[in-house]
Every structure is written in structure tokens, then in C-alpha cells.
Coordinates of C-alpha atoms in Angstrom, one line a residue:
Chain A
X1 CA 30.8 -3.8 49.7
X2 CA 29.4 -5.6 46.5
X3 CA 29.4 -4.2 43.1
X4 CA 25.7 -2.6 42.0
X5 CA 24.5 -4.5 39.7
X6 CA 22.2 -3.8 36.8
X7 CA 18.8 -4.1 38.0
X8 CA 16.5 -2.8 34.8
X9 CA 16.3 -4.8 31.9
X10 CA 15.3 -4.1 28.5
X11 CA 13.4 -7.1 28.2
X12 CA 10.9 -9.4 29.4
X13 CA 9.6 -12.8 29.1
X14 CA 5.5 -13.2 28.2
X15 CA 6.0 -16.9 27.8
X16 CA 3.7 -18.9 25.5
X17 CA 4.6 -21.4 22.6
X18 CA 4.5 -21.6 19.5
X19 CA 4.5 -24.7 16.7
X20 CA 4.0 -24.6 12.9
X21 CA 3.8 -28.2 11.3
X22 CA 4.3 -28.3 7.0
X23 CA 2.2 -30.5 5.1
X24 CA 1.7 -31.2 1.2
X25 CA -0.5 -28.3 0.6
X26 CA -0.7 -26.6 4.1
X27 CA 0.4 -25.2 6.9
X28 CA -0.7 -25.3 10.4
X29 CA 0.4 -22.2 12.4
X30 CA -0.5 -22.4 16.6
X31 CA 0.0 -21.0 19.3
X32 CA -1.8 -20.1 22.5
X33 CA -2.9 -17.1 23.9
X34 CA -1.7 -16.5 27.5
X35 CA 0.3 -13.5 28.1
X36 CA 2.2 -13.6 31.0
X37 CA 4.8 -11.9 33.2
X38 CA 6.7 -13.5 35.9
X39 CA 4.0 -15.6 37.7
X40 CA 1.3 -13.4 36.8
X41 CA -1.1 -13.4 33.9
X42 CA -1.6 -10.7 32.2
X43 CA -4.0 -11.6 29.7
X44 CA -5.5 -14.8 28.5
X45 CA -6.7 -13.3 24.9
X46 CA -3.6 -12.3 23.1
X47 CA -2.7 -13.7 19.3
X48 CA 1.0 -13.9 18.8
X49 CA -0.4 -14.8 15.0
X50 CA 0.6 -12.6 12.6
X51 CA -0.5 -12.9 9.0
X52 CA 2.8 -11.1 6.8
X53 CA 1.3 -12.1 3.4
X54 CA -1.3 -13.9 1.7
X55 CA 1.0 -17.2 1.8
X56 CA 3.0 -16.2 5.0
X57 CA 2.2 -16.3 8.6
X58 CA 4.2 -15.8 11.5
X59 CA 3.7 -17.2 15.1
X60 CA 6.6 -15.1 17.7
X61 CA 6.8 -15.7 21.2
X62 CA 9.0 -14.0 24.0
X63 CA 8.6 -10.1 24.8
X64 CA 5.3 -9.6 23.1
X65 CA 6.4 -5.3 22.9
X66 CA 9.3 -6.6 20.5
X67 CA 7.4 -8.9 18.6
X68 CA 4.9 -6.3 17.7
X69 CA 7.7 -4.0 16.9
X70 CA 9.1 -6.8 14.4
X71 CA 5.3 -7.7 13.2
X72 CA 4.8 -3.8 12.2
X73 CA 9.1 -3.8 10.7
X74 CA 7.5 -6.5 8.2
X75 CA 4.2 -5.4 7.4
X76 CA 5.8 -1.9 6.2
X77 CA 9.0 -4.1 4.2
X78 CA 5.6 -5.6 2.7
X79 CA 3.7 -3.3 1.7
X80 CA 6.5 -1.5 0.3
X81 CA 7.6 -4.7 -1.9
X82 CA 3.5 -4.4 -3.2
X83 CA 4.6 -1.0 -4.3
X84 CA 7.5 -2.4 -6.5
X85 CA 6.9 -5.7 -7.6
X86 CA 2.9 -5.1 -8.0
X87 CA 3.2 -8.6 -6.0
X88 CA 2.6 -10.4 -3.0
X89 CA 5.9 -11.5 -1.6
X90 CA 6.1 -15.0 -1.2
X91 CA 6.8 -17.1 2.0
X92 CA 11.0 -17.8 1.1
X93 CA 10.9 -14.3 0.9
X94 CA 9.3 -13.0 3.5
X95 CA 11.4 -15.6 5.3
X96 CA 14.6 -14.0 4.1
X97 CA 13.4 -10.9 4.9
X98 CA 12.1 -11.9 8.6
X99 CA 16.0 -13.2 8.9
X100 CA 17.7 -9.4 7.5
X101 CA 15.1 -7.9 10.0
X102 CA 16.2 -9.5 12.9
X103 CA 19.9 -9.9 12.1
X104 CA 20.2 -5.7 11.8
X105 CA 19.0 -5.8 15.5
X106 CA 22.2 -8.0 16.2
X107 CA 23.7 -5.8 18.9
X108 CA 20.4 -5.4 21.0
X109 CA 18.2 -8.0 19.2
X110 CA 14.4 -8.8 19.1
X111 CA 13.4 -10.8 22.4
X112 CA 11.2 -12.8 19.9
X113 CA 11.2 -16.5 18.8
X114 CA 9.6 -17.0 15.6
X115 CA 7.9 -19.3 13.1
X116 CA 7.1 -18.6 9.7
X117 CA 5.0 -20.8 7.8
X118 CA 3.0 -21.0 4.7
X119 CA 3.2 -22.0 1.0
X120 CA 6.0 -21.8 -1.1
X121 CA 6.3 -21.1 -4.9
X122 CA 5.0 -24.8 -5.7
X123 CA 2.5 -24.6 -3.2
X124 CA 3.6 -27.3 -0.8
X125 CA 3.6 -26.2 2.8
X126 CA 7.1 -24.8 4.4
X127 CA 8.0 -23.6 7.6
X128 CA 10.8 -21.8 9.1
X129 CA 12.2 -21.6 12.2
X130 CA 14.4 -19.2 13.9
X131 CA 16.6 -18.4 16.9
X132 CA 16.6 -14.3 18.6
X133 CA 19.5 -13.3 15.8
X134 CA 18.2 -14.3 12.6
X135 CA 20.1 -17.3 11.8
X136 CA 17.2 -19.9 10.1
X137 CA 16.3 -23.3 8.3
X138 CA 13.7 -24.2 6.9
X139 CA 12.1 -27.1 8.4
X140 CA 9.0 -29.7 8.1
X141 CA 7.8 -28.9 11.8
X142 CA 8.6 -26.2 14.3
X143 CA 8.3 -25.4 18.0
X144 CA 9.3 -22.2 20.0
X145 CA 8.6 -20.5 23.1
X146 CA 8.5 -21.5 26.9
X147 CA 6.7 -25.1 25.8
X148 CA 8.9 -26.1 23.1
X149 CA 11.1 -28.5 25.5
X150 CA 8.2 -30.4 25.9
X151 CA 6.9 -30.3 22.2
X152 CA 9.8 -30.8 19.8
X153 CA 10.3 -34.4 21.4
X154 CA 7.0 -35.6 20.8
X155 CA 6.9 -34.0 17.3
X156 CA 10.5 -35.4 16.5
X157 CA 8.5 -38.7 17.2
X158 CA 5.6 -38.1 15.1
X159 CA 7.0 -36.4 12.4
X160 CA 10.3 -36.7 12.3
X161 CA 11.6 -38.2 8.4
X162 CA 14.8 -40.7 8.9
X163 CA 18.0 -39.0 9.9
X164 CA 19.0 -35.9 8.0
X165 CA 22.4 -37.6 7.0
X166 CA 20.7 -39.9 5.1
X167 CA 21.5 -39.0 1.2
X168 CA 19.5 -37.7 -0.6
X169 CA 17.7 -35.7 1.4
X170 CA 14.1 -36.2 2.0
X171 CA 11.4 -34.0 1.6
X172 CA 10.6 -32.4 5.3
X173 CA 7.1 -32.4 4.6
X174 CA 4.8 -34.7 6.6
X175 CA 2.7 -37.2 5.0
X176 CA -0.6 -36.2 7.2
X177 CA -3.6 -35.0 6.2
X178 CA -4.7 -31.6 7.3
X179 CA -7.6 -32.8 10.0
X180 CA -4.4 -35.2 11.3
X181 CA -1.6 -32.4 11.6
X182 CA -4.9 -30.2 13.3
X183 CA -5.3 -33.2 15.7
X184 CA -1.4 -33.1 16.1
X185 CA -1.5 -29.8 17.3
X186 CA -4.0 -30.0 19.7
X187 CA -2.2 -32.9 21.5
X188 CA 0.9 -31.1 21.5
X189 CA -0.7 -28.4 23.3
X190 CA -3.1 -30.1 25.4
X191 CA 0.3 -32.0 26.9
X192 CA 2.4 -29.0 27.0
X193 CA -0.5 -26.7 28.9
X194 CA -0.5 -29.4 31.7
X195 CA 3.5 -28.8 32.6
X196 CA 4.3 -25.4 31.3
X197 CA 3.0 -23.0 33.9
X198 CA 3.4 -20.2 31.0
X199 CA 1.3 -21.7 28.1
X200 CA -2.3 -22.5 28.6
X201 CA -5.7 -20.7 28.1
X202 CA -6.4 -20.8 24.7
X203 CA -5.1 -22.7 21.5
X204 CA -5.0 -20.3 18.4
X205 CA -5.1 -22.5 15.3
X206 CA -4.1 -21.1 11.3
X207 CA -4.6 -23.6 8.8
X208 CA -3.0 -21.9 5.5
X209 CA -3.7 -23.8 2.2
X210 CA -5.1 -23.3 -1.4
X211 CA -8.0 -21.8 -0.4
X212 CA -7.1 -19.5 1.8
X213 CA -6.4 -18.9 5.5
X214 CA -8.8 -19.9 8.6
X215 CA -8.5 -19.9 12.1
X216 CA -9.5 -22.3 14.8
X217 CA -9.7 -22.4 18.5
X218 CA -9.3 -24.8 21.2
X219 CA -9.9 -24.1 24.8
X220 CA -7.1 -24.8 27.4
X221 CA -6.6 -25.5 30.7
X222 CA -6.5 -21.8 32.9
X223 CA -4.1 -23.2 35.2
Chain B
X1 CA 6.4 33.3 -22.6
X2 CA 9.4 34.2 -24.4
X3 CA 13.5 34.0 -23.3
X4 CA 14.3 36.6 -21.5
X5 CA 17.5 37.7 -18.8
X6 CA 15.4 36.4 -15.7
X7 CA 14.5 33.1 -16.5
X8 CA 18.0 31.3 -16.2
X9 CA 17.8 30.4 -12.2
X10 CA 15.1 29.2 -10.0
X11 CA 16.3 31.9 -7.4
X12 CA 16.0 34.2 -9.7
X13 CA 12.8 37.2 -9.8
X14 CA 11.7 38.9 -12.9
X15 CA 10.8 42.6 -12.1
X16 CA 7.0 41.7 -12.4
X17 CA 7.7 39.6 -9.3
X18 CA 7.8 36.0 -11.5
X19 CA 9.8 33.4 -10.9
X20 CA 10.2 32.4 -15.0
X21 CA 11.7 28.6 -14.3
X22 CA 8.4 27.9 -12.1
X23 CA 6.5 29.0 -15.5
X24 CA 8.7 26.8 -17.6
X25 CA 8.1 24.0 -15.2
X26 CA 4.0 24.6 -15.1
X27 CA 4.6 24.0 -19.4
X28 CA 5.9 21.1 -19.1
X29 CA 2.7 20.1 -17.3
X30 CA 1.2 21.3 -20.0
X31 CA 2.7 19.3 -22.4
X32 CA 2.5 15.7 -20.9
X33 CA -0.9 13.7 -22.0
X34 CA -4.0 14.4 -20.6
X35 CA -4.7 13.3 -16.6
X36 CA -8.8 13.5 -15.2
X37 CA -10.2 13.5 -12.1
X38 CA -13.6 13.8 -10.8
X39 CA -15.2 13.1 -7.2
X40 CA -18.0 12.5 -5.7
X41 CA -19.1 11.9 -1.9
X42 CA -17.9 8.6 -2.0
X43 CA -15.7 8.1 -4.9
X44 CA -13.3 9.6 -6.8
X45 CA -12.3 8.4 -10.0
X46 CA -8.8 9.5 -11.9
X47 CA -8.3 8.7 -15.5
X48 CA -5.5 9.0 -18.4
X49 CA -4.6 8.6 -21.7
X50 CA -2.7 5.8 -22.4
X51 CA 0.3 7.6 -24.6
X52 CA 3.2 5.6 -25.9
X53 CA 6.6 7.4 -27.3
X54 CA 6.1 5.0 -30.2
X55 CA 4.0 2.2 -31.9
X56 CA 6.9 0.1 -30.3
X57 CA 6.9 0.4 -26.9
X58 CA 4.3 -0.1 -24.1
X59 CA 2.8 3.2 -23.0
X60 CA 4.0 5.1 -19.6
X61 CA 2.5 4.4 -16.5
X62 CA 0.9 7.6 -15.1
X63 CA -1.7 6.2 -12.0
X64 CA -0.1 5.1 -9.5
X65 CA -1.7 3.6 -6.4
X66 CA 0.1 5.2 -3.3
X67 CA -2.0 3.1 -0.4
X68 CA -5.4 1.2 -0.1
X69 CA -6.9 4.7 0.3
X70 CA -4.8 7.5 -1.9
X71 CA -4.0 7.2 -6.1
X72 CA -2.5 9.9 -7.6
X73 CA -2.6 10.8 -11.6
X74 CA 0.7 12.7 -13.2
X75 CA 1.0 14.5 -16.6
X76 CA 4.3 16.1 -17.4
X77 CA 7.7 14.7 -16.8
X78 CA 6.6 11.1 -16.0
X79 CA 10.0 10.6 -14.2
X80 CA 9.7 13.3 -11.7
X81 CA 5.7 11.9 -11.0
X82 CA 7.7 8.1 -10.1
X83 CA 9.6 9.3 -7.6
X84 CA 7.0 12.0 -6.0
X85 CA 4.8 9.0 -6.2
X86 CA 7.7 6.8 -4.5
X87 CA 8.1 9.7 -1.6
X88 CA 4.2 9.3 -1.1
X89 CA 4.1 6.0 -0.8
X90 CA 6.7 6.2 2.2
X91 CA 4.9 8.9 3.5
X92 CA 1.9 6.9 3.7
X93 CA 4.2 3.6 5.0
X94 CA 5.6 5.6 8.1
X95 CA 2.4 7.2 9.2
X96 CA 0.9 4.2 9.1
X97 CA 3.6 2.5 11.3
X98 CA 3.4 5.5 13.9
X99 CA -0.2 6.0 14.0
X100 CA -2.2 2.4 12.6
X101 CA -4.2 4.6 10.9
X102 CA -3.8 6.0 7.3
X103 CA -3.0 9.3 6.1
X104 CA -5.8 11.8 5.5
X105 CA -5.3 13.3 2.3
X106 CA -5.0 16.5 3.1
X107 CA -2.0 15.8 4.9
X108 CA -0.4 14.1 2.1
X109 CA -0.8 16.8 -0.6
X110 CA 0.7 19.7 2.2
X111 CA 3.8 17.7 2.4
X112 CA 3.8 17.4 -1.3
X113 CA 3.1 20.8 -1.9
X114 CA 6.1 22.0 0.6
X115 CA 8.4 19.6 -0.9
X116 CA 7.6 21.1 -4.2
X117 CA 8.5 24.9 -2.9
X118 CA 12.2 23.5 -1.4
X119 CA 12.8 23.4 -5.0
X120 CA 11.7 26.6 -6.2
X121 CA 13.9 28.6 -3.6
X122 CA 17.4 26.2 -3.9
X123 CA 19.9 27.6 -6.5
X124 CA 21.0 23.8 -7.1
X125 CA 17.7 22.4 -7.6
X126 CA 15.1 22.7 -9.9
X127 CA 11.5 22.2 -10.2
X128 CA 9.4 19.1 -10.4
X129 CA 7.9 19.2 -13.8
X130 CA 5.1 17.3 -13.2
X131 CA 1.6 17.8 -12.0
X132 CA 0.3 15.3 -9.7
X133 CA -4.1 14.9 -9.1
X134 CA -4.3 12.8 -6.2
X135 CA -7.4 11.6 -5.4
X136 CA -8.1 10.0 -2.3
X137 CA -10.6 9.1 0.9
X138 CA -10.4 9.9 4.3
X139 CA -12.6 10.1 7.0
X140 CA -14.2 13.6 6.2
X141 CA -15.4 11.6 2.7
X142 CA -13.6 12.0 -0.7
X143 CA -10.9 14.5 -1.7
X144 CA -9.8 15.3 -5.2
X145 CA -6.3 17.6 -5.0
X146 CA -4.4 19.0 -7.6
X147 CA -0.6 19.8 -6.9
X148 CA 1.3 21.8 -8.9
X149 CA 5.8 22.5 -9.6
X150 CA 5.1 25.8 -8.2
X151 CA 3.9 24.0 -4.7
X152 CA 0.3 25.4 -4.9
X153 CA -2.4 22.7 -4.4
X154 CA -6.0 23.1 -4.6
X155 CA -9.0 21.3 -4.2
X156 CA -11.1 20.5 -7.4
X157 CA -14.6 19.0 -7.8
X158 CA -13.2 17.9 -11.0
X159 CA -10.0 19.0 -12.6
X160 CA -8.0 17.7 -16.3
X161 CA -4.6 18.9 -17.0
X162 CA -2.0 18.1 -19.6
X163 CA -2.5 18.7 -23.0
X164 CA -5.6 19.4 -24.6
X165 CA -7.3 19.4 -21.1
X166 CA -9.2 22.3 -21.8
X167 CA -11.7 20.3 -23.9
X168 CA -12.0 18.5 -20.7
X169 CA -12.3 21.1 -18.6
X170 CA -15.3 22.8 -20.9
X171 CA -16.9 19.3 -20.3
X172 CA -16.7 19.2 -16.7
X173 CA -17.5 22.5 -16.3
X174 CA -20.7 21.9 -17.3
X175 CA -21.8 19.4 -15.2
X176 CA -19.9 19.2 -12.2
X177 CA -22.2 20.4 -9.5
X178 CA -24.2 16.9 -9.6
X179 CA -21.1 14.9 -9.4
X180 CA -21.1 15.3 -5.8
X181 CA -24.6 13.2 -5.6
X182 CA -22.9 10.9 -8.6
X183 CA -23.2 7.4 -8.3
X184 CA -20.3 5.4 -8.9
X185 CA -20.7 4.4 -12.2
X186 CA -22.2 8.0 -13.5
X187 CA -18.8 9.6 -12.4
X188 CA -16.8 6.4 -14.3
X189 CA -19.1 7.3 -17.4
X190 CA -18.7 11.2 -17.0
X191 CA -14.6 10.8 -16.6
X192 CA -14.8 8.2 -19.7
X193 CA -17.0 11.3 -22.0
X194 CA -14.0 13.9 -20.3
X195 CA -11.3 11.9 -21.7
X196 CA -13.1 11.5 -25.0
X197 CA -13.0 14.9 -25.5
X198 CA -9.1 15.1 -25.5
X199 CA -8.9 12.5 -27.7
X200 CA -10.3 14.8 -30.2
X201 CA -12.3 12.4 -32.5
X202 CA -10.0 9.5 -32.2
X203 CA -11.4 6.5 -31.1
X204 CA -11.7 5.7 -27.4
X205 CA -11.1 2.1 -26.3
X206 CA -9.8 0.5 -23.4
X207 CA -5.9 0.3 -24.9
X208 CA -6.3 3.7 -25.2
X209 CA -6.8 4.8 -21.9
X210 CA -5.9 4.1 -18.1
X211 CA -9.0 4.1 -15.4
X212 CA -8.4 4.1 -11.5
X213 CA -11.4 4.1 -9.1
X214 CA -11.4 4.9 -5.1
X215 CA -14.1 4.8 -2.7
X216 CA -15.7 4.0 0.6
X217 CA -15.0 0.1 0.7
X218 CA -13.1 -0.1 -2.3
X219 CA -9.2 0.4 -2.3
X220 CA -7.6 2.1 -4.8
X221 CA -7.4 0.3 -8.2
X222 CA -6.8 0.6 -11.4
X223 CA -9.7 -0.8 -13.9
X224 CA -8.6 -3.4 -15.9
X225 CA -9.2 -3.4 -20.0
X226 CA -12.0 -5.8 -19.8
X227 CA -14.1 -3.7 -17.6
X228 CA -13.1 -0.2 -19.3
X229 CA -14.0 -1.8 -22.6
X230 CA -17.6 -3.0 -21.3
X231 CA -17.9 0.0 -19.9
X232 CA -17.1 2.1 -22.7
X233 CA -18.9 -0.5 -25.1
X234 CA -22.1 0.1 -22.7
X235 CA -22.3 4.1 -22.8
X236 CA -21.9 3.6 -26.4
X237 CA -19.5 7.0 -26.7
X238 CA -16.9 4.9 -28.6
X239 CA -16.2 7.7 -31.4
X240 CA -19.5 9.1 -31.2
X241 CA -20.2 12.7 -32.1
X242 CA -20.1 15.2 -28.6
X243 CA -23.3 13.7 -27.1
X244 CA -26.3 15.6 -26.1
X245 CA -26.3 15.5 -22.2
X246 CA -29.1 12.6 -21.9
X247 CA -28.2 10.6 -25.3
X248 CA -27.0 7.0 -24.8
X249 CA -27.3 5.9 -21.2
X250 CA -29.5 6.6 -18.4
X251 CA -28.3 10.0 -16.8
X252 CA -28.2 10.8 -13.0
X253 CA -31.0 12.6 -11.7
X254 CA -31.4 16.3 -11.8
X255 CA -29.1 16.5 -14.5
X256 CA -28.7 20.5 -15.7
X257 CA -29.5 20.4 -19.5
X258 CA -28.5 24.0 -19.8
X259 CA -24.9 23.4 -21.6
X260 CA -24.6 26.9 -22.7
X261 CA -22.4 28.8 -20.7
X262 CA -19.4 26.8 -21.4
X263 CA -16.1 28.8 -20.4
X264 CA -14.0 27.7 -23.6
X265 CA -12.2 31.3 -24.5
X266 CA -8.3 30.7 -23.7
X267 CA -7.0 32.9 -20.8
X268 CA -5.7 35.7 -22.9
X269 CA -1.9 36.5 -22.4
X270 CA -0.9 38.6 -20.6
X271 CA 2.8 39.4 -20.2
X272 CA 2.7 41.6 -17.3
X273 CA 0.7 39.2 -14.8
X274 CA 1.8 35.9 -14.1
X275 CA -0.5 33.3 -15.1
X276 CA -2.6 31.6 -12.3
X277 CA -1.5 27.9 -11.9
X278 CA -4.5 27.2 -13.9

């Protein structure tokens, strides 16, 4: 006689990936839209693109209940800091934030894998990358979610500056123009879609920069 | 109102059924700087005088915007109106989180109003001294409230407290019923002659006064000092004599010329009934 095991979990997986790629003056935030649950889909039109502030958006995949739990957390923590500071906050500070939020959820944490990108102070691109728990960097590219095995190799080869020991450090920020990161993106997804079961459908493009924010889309395999 | 045994506690009755530390609190309304509101069907529009403790210092902040849809006006104990402000401002946070959609109004100023009263019946507390006109939207059109320390709050076409608010008052008084047909920028001009009429023949200019509009596709916001001062510069009322009701600038239509019956006799004092909130 065996011991019962737990059989209910908290959580669940909805799949889908997520990248966010830094440039000199903006940010491309992606992801796709499938929502999923086991091997069934459950919807193929659902953003997991967030924007937090005028210079800050957030892309979170993993259990999509806890991610919109997190995305309403932060849009309150904003709206309140408007109150204060009669400001916007900016994107190291929403980033900071986004880390506190997660961290007090330590002992039964957000099932969400985020990246936050936008402009900083100077108004270079940034983006910042993060685990379940809180603990972040910030970063010249990103990838997260059930297709970032296959991404973060090829984007370590496009992107990645020479070797992080290297002193002093360089700046993370890719030379590319916007239309090229764009481009980048596509490819990154178009490849991921055909050997991740979970990500596909639709590609969900942000391009943050001086002017503003717009989206994109991009069709993708159904698969 | 004079000192007398009953007046030391909040929890405290007179025999003529007063409670004499709500009173005191309603004064101190009284005494802070003038606060306007008017509304119309789609807008309302708050408005302040801009008063500084000295030629020193910057003047106090009395509109403050509580979300895209609610702004709320204070005269009296500026301190108190921050963190009543503060409180509404969560208020409007967390129903906003639970429901994704915003607070109606009239929500907002019952809570207000009942957290008022906690402190009239609470031996260790005391009374907010400040008087709040919120002014906000909602889906059954534009609200203008005003709450009071004692935790009484009424709706007002158009209200003015704080001091010298009465000259206001006589002003709006006589022309309030079209403000609810009022275009946007009539009810900016009629809150603009209101608060010159506190001013009592000083000179109104944008440095002088605070101006906050809300209204169906416009969040709440305060005007800033270039607008106020074009505006004011274009109705021409900057220390004008008390204008006849058509003289500078194009009036709204049907327009009541009849400015006779103003109500301007004080509320005489009576010590043996306790004086409406107004």
C-alpha cells in the first residue's frame, strides 16, 4: 500500500514564450499568443503583453491566472506611485518593483516568467529578465517561457557582446537597427513555433521607443 | 458659539442635543480659503484660491486628483484633507483591482461620510476639520458632493465653502439652474466669476488661483497657469467691477437676467438650534 500522493496542484503551465531584445533607443517586447493546457489549446488570441508604464512593458509566461494577478499587483503599485511622485515611474523602477512583488510571494511564488523592457532614464533601451522568485539582471536580450531553450542560443549568437569577464564591461545594448531587431524577432519565433508544441499561433510584437509604443503582428504556424 | 461645559469631548451632548466639538470642527471649515464647485451634465469643474501662509512660501495644495474620474477640493485643515484624499485614492485603487471598473461617486463620498462619523462617536478621536467637494463622473453623468466633519454629505448643483464663500454662494445662486445645460467652458468662466467674488476686489490671475476640470472623455486635471490666465485674460473679469450677467463674453443660452432675489442675509444665530451644515 503506497502513500497518497498529492494530486491537485496550485498551478499550471499555459506555455508560450517570451523575448525582449534592447536596442539604442528601443525595445522590442514579443511574445506569442497561444494559450495552452497540457496538449490542448485553449485559446490562440491571448496577449501576455502588459504595458506597466509609459516606458515599461512586461511580457510573462507560465500560469496565465498568476500572471494576471501580478499584471493587476503592478498596475495598482503604479498608479499609487502617480499619486505620490505626480510621475510616471520609470523602467529601473518598475523593474525593482516587479522583483519586491514577486520576492513577497517567496513561499508560494508567481508561476510567471517575466521580461520587462523599455527605456531607461537616458533613454537607451533596457531589459530585464527574471526567474519565478524575483532574483533579476538586467540584460541586452531576453528569452523566457516553454521556447526559450531554443531561442536564447540563437540570440547568444546574434547578439551576444564578447564575454562578460572581459573588463570593462560593455554596453548590453545591440548595435541593430529597429526594422533588424523586428526581423530578429520574427526568426526567433518562426524557428521556435516549428519545435515547440506550446508556442505558435500568433507573434505579438511591442516596439517601445521615443515616440511612443506600437504593436505588430505576425502570423504563426497553428500546429 | 461661545465656551461652554459641553464642548470639551466629542462624546459629549449639550442639552439642546449638539455635539459642540462637531461645531468647532465645521469652523474650521469655515476658516480655510475659499473651495468652488459647479457641475454640469458632463463636467464638473472645482476651483480654489491659491493661499500661501506667507509671501515666502509656495501656496498649499488643496485639489487633489483621486483617480482619472474623481478630484476632490478641501478648505479647512489642509492636513486632515491629504490624508482623506490619501484614503480615497486607495479606495479607488482597490475597487479598481476587485472590480476593473472605477468607483461611482456616490460610493466614494458614503465611505467618506461614515469614516467621518467614526470620529464624532470615539472619545480618543476627533473630528476631521476639513471639508472635502469632490467632484466626479460616473456612469449616471456628473456628480458634485460636498462632505462635511460632521459626516453629512450632500449633493450640490454648485456649492463654495471656506471663507468668504458666501459671496460665492450669492453668485451661484443666481444662476445655477442653467449650469446643468452649461457648456464646458461657460461652467470654467462661471467658477472663474464665483471665485472672483471671494477675492473681494483683489485681482484675479492665474497665480492666484488653482482650476481642476472633469468630464466625459477628459480625466481629472488640474488647469495649468497658462490656460487659467488666457482664460481669465479672455472673459476679461480680471478686477472688473461685479459684471452685469451678459457683459464681457458671449453668455450661454437662456441665461436668467433676473439677479434680484439673491439670498445674501447671514443665517441669523440662533443659540438654541444647531446650525445646518450649511
Amino acid at each position: 500500500m503506497t502513500k497518497q500522493q498529492a494530486n491537485w496542484s496550485p498551478y499550471d503551465n499555459n506555455g508560450g514564450t517570451c523575448v525582449a531584445i534592447a536596442g539604442a533607443d528601443y525595445c522590442v517586447i514579443a511574445a506569442d499568443t497561444r494559450m495552452s493546457s497540457g496538449y490542448n489549446i485553449l485559446t490562440r488570441d491571448y496577449s501576455k503583453i502588459i504595458q506597466l508604464a509609459d516606458k515599461s512593458v512586461m511580457a510573462s509566461s507560465g500560469f496565465q491566472a498568476d500572471v494576471r494577478a501580478l499584471q493587476k499587483v503592478l498596475a495598482s503599485r503604479h498608479l499609487l506611485y502617480q499619486h505620490q511622485h505626480n510621475k510616471q515611474m520609470s523602467c529601473p523602477a518598475m523593474a525593482q518593483l516587479l522583483s519586491n512583488t514577486l520576492y513577497y510571494k517567496r513561499f508560494f511564488p508567481y508561476y510567471a516568467f517575466n521580461v520587462l523592457g523599455g527605456l531607461d532614464n537616458e533613454g537607451k533601451g533596457c531589459v530585464f529578465t527574471y526567474d519565478a522568485v524575483g532574483s533579476y539582471e538586467r540584460v541586452g536580450y531576453s528569452s523566457q517561457g516553454s521556447g526559450s531553450t531554443l531561442i536564447t542560443p540563437f540570440l547568444d549568437n546574434q547578439l551576444k557582446s564578447p564575454s562578460p569577464l572581459l573588463l570593462p564591461a560593455k554596453d548590453a545594448v545591440t548595435p541593430l537597427s529597429e526594422a533588424e531587431a523586428i526581423d530578429l524577432v520574427k526568426t526567433c519565433f518562426a524557428s521556435a513555433t516549428e519545435r515547440d508544441i506550446y508556442t505558435g499561433d500568433k507573434l505579438e510584437i511591442v516596439v517601445l521607443n521615443a515616440s511612443g509604443l506600437r504593436s505588430e503582428y505576425m502570423e504563426l504556424r497553428k500546429d | 458659539m461661545f465656551r461652554n461645559q459641553y464642548d470639551t469631548d466629542v462624546t459629549t451632548w449639550s442639552p439642546a442635543g449638539r455635539l459642540f466639538q462637531v461645531e468647532y470642527a465645521m469652523e474650521a471649515v469655515k476658516q480655510g480659503s475659499a473651495a468652488i464647485g459647479l457641475r454640469s451634465k458632463n463636467h464638473v469643474v472645482l476651483a480654489c484660491v491659491n493661499k500661501s501662509s506667507s509671501e515666502l512660501s509656495s501656496h498649499q495644495k488643496k485639489i487633489f486628483k483621486v483617480d482619472d474620474h474623481i478630484g476632490v477640493a478641501i478648505s479647512g485643515l489642509t492636513a486632515d484633507g491629504r490624508v482623506l484624499s490619501r484614503h480615497m485614492r486607495n479606495e479607488c485603487i482597490n475597487y479598481f483591482y476587485s472590480y476593473e471598473s472605477q468607483l461611482p461617486v456616490g460610493r466614494l463620498v458614503v465611505q467618506l461620510a461614515d469614516k467621518a462619523q467614526v470620529c464624532t462617536q470615539r472619545s480618543w478621536k476627533r473630528p476631521y476639520g476639513v471639508g472635502l467637494l469632490v467632484g466626479g463622473l460616473d456612469e449616471s453623468g456628473a456628480h458634485l458632493y460636498y462632505n462635511c466633519p460632521s459626516g453629512n454629505y450632500f449633493e450640490y448643483q454648485a456649492f463654495a465653502i471656506g471663507s468668504r464663500s458666501q459671496a460665492a454662494k450669492t453668485y451661484l445662486e443666481r444662476r445655477f439652474e442653467n449650469f446643468m445645460a452649461s457648456s464646458r467652458e461657460n461652467l470654467i468662466k462661471d467658477a472663474l466669476f464665483a471665485l472672483r467674488e471671494t477675492l473681494q476686489g483683489e485681482k484675479l490671475t492665474s497665480s492666484s488661483c488653482t482650476i481642476a476640470v472633469v468630464g466625459v472623455g477628459e480625466a481629472f486635471h488640474v488647469l495649468d497657469q497658462e490656460t487659467v490666465q488666457a482664460l481669465i485674460n479672455e472673459f476679461e473679469i480680471a478686477g472688473e467691477e461685479a459684471p452685469a450677467d451678459d457683459a464681457a463674453a458671449p453668455d450661454q443660452a437662456g441665461d436668467s437676467e433676473s439677479g434680484a432675489t439673491a439670498a445674501d442675509q447671514a443665517t441669523p444665530f440662533d443659540p438654541d438650534v444647531a446650525p445646518m451644515d450649511m
